[in-house]
Structure formats: C-alpha cells, structure tokens
Coordinates of N, CA and C in Angstrom, one line a residue:
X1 N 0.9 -1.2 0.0 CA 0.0 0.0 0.0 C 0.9 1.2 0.0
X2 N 0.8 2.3 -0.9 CA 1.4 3.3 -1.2 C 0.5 4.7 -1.0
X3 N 0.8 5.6 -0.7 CA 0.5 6.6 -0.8 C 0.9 7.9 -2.3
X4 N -0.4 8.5 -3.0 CA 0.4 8.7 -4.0 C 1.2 10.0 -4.1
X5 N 1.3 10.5 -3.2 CA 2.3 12.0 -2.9 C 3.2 11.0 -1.7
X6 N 4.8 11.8 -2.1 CA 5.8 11.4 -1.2 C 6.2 12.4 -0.6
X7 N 7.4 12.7 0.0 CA 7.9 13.8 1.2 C 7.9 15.3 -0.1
X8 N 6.9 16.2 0.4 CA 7.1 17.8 0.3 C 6.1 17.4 -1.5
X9 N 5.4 16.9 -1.7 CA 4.9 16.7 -2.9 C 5.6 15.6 -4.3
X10 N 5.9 15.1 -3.6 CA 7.4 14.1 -4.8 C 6.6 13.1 -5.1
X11 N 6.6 12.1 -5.8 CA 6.1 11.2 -6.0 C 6.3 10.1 -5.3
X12 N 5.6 8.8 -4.7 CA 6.2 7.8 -3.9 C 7.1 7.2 -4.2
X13 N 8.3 5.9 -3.6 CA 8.7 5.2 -4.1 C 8.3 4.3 -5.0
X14 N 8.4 3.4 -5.8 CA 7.5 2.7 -6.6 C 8.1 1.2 -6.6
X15 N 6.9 0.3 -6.5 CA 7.4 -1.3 -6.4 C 8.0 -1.9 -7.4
X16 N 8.9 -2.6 -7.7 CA 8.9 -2.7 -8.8 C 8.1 -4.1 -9.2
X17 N 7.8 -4.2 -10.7 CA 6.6 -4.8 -11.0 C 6.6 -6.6 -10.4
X18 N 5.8 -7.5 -10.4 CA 6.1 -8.7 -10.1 C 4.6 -9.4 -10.6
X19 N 4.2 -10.3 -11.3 CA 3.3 -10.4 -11.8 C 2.2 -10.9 -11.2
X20 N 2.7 -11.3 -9.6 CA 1.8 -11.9 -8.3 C 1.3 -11.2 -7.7
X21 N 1.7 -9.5 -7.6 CA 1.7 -8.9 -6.6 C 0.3 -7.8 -6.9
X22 N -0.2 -7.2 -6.1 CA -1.3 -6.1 -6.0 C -0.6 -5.2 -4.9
X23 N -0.7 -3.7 -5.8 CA 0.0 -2.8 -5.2 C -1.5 -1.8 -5.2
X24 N -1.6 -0.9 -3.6 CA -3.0 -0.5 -3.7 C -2.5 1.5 -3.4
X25 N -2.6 2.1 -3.9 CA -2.3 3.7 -4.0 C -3.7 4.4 -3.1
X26 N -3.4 4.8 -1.8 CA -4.3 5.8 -1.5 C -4.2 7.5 -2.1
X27 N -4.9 7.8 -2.0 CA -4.9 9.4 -2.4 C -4.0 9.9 -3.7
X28 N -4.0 9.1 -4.7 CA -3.6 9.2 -6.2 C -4.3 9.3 -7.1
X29 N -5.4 9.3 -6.9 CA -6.3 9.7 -8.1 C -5.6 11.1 -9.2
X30 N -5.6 12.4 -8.4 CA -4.9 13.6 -8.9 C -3.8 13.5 -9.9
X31 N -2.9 12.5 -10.0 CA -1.4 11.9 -10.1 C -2.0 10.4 -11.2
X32 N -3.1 10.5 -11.2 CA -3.2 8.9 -12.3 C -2.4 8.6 -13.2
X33 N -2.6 10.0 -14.3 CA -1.4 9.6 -15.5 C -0.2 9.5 -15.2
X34 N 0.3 10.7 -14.2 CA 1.6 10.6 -14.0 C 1.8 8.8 -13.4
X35 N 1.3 8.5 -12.4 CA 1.5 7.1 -11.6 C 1.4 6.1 -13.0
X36 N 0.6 6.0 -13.2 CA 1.0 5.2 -14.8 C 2.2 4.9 -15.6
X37 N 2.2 6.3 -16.1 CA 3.4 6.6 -16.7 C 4.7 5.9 -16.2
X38 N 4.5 6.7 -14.6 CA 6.3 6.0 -14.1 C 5.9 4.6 -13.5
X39 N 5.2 4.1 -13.5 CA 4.8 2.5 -12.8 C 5.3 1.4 -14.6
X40 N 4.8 2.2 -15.6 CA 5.2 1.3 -17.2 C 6.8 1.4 -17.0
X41 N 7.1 3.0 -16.8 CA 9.0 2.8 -17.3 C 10.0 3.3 -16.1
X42 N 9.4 3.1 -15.1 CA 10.3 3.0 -14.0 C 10.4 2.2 -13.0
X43 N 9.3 1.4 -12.9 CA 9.0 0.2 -12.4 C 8.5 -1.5 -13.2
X44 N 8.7 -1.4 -14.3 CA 8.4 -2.4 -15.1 C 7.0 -3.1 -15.7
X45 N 5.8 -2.4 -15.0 CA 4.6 -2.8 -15.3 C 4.3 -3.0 -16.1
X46 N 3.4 -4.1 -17.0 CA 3.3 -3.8 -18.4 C 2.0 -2.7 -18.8
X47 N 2.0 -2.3 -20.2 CA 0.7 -1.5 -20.4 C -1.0 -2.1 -20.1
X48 N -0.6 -3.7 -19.7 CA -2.3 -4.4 -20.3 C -1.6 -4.6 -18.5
X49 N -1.0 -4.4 -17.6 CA -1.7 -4.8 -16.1 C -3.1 -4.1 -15.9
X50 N -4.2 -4.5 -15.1 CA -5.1 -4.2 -14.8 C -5.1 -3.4 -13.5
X51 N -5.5 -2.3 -13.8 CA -6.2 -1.3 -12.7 C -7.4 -1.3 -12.5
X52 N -8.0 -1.3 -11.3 CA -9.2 -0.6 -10.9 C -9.2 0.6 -10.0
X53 N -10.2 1.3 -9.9 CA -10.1 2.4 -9.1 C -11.5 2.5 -8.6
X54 N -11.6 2.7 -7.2 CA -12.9 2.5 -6.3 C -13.2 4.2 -5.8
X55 N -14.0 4.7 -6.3 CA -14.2 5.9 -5.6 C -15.4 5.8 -4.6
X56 N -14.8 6.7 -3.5 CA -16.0 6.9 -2.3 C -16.1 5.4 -2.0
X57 N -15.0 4.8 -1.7 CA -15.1 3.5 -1.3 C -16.3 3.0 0.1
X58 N -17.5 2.2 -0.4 CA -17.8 2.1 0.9 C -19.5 2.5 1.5
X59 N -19.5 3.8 0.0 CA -20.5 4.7 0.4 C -21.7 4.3 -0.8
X60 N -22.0 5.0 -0.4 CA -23.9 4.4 -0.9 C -23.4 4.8 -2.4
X61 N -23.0 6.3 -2.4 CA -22.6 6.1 -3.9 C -20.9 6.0 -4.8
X62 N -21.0 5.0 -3.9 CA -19.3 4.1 -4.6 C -19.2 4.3 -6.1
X63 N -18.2 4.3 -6.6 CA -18.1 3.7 -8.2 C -17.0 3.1 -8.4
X64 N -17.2 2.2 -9.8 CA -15.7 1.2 -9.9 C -15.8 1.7 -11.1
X65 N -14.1 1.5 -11.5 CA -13.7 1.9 -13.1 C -12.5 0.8 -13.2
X66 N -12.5 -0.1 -14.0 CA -11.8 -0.7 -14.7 C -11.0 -0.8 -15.8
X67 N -9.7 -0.8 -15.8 CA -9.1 -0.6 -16.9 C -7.9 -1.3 -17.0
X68 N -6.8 -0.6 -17.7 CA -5.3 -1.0 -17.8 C -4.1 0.0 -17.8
X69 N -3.7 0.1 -17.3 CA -2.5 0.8 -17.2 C -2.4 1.8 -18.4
X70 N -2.9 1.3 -19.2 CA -2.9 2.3 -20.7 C -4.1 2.7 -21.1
X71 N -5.2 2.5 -20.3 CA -6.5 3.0 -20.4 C -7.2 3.5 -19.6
X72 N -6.7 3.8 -18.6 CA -7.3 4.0 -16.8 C -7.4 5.3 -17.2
X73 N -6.2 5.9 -17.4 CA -6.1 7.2 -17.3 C -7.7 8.2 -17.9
X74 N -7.2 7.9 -19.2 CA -8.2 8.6 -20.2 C -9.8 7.8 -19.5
X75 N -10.2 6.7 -19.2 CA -11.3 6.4 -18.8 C -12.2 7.5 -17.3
X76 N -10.6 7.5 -16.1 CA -10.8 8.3 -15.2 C -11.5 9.6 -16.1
X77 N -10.4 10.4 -16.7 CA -11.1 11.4 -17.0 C -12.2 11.5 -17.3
X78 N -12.6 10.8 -18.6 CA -14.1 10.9 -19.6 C -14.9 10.1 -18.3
X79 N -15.0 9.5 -16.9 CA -15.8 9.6 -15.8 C -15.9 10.6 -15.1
X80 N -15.2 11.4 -14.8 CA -14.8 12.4 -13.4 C -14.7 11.8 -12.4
X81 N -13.6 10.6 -12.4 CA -13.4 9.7 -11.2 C -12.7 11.2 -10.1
X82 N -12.9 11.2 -9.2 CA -12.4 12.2 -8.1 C -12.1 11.4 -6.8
X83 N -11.3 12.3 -6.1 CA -11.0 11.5 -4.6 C -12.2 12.0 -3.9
X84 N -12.4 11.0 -3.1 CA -11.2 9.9 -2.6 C -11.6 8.9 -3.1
X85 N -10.4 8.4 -3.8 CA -10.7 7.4 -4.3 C -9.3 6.1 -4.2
X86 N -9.5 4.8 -4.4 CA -8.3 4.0 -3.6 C -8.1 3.5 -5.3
X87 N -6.7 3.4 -5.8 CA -6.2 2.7 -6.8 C -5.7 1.7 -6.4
X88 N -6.4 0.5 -7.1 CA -5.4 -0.8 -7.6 C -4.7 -1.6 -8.5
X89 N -3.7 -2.0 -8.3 CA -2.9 -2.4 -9.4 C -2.2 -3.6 -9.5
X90 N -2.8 -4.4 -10.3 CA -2.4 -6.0 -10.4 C -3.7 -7.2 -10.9
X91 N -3.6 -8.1 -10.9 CA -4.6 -8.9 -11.8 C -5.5 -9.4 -10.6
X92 N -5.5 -8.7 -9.2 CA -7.0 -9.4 -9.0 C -8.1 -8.4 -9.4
X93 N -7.6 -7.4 -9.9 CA -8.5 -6.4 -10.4 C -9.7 -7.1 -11.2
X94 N -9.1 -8.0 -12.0 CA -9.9 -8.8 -12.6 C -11.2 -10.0 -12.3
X95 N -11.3 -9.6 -10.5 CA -12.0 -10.1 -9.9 C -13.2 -9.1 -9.8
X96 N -13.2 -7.9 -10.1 CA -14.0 -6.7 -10.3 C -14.4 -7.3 -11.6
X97 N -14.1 -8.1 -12.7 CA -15.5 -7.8 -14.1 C -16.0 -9.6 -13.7
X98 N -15.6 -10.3 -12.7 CA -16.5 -11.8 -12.8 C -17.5 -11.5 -12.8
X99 N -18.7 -10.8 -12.5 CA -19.9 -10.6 -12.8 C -20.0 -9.8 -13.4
X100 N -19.0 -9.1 -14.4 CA -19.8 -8.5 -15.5 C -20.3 -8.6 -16.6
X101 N -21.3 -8.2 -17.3 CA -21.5 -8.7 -18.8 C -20.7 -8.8 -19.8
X102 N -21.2 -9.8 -20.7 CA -20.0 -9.3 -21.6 C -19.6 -8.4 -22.2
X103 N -20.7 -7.6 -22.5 CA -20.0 -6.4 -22.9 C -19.2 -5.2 -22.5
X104 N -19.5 -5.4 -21.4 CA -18.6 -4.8 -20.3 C -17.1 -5.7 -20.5
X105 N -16.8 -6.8 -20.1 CA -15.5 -6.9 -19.8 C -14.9 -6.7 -21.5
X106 N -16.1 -6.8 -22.6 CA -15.4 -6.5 -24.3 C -14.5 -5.3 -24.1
X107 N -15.0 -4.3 -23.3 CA -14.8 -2.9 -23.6 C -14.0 -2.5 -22.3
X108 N -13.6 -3.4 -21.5 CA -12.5 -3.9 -20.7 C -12.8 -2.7 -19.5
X109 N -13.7 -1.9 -19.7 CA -14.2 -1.0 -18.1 C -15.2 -1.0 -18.0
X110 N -15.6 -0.7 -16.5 CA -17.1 -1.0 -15.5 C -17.1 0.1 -15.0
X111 N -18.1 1.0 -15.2 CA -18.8 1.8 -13.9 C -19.6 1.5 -13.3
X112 N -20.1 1.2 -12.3 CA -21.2 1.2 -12.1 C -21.3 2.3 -10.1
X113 N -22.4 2.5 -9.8 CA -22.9 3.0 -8.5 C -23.5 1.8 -7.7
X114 N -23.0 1.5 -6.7 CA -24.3 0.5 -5.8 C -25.6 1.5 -5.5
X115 N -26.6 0.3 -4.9 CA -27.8 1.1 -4.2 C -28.8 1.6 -4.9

C-alpha cells in the first residue's frame, strides 16, 4: 500500500513490477497519468496490467472503473473519477469484471454505482 504524494509533494517510491503482486495507492487519483506513466517505465509494469479504481469507497454512492494501465487514465477522466478514491494495481482487479456482462468486460471497463 502506497501513498500517491511522497515527502514535500514528490512522488512515492515505486514497487517494482512482479506479476503476483497487487499494489494499492491511496490518495492518487490527482497523479493517475503521472502514476501510470512511471509505474510502465520505472518500475516495469506492463501497459495491459489491470487497474481498478474504487471511488467513495464504501458509500452508498461508490463507483468502480476498470481498466489497464494504458487506459485508466483517459477512462478516469471521460468519468470524473475524483478522490477519494483507492487505486489498484495487479490482476485481481480482474476479480472486479467476474460478474460483468459481456459487454462490459469486451470494452474492458465498468462503472457502475451500488444502491
């Protein structure tokens, strides 16, 4: 679990990639592309790892967004994903589309609201 601002505004340290692993980012929504960006070429991730991102984790009006490291970004935006919201990163993300339709996992992201 990382935090996505480091000492005085810097960016965190970064894990490097491992294909077992799930790395979870609080308060990085702001920082998505950038976190992306240096998670593909500073830490090894590939472009098709899977992200999800959970906003208002919790709350009546939650939302999930599903993507990949090369599509989160632009998805967040065209949502208005906003904090607080918790980022994750690694393939159980993929436990977020087992109940999805298919056309949803075709198009490889989920929004949805509970409630």
């Amino acid at each position: 679990m990382c935090t996505g601002y480091g000492r005085n505004g810097t960016s965190p340290e970064l894990i490097q990639y491992h294909e077992e692993q799930t790395v979870v980012f609080l308060m990085a929504v702001g920082r998505l592309r950038e976190l992306c960006i240096k998670l593909h070429e500073m830490a090894g991730y590939p472009l098709n790892t899977p992200v999800g991102i959970i906003e208002k984790a919790g709350c009546p009006d939650q939302r999930t967004l599903v993507g990949d490291m090369a599509t989160i970004p632009d998805l967040a935006e065209k949502y208005s994903i906003k904090a607080p919201s918790t980022i994750v990163v690694g393939k159980v993300v993929n436990v977020l589309l087992e109940d999805a339709t298919k056309a949803e996992k075709e198009a490889i992201h989920l929004l949805n609201s509970r409630g």
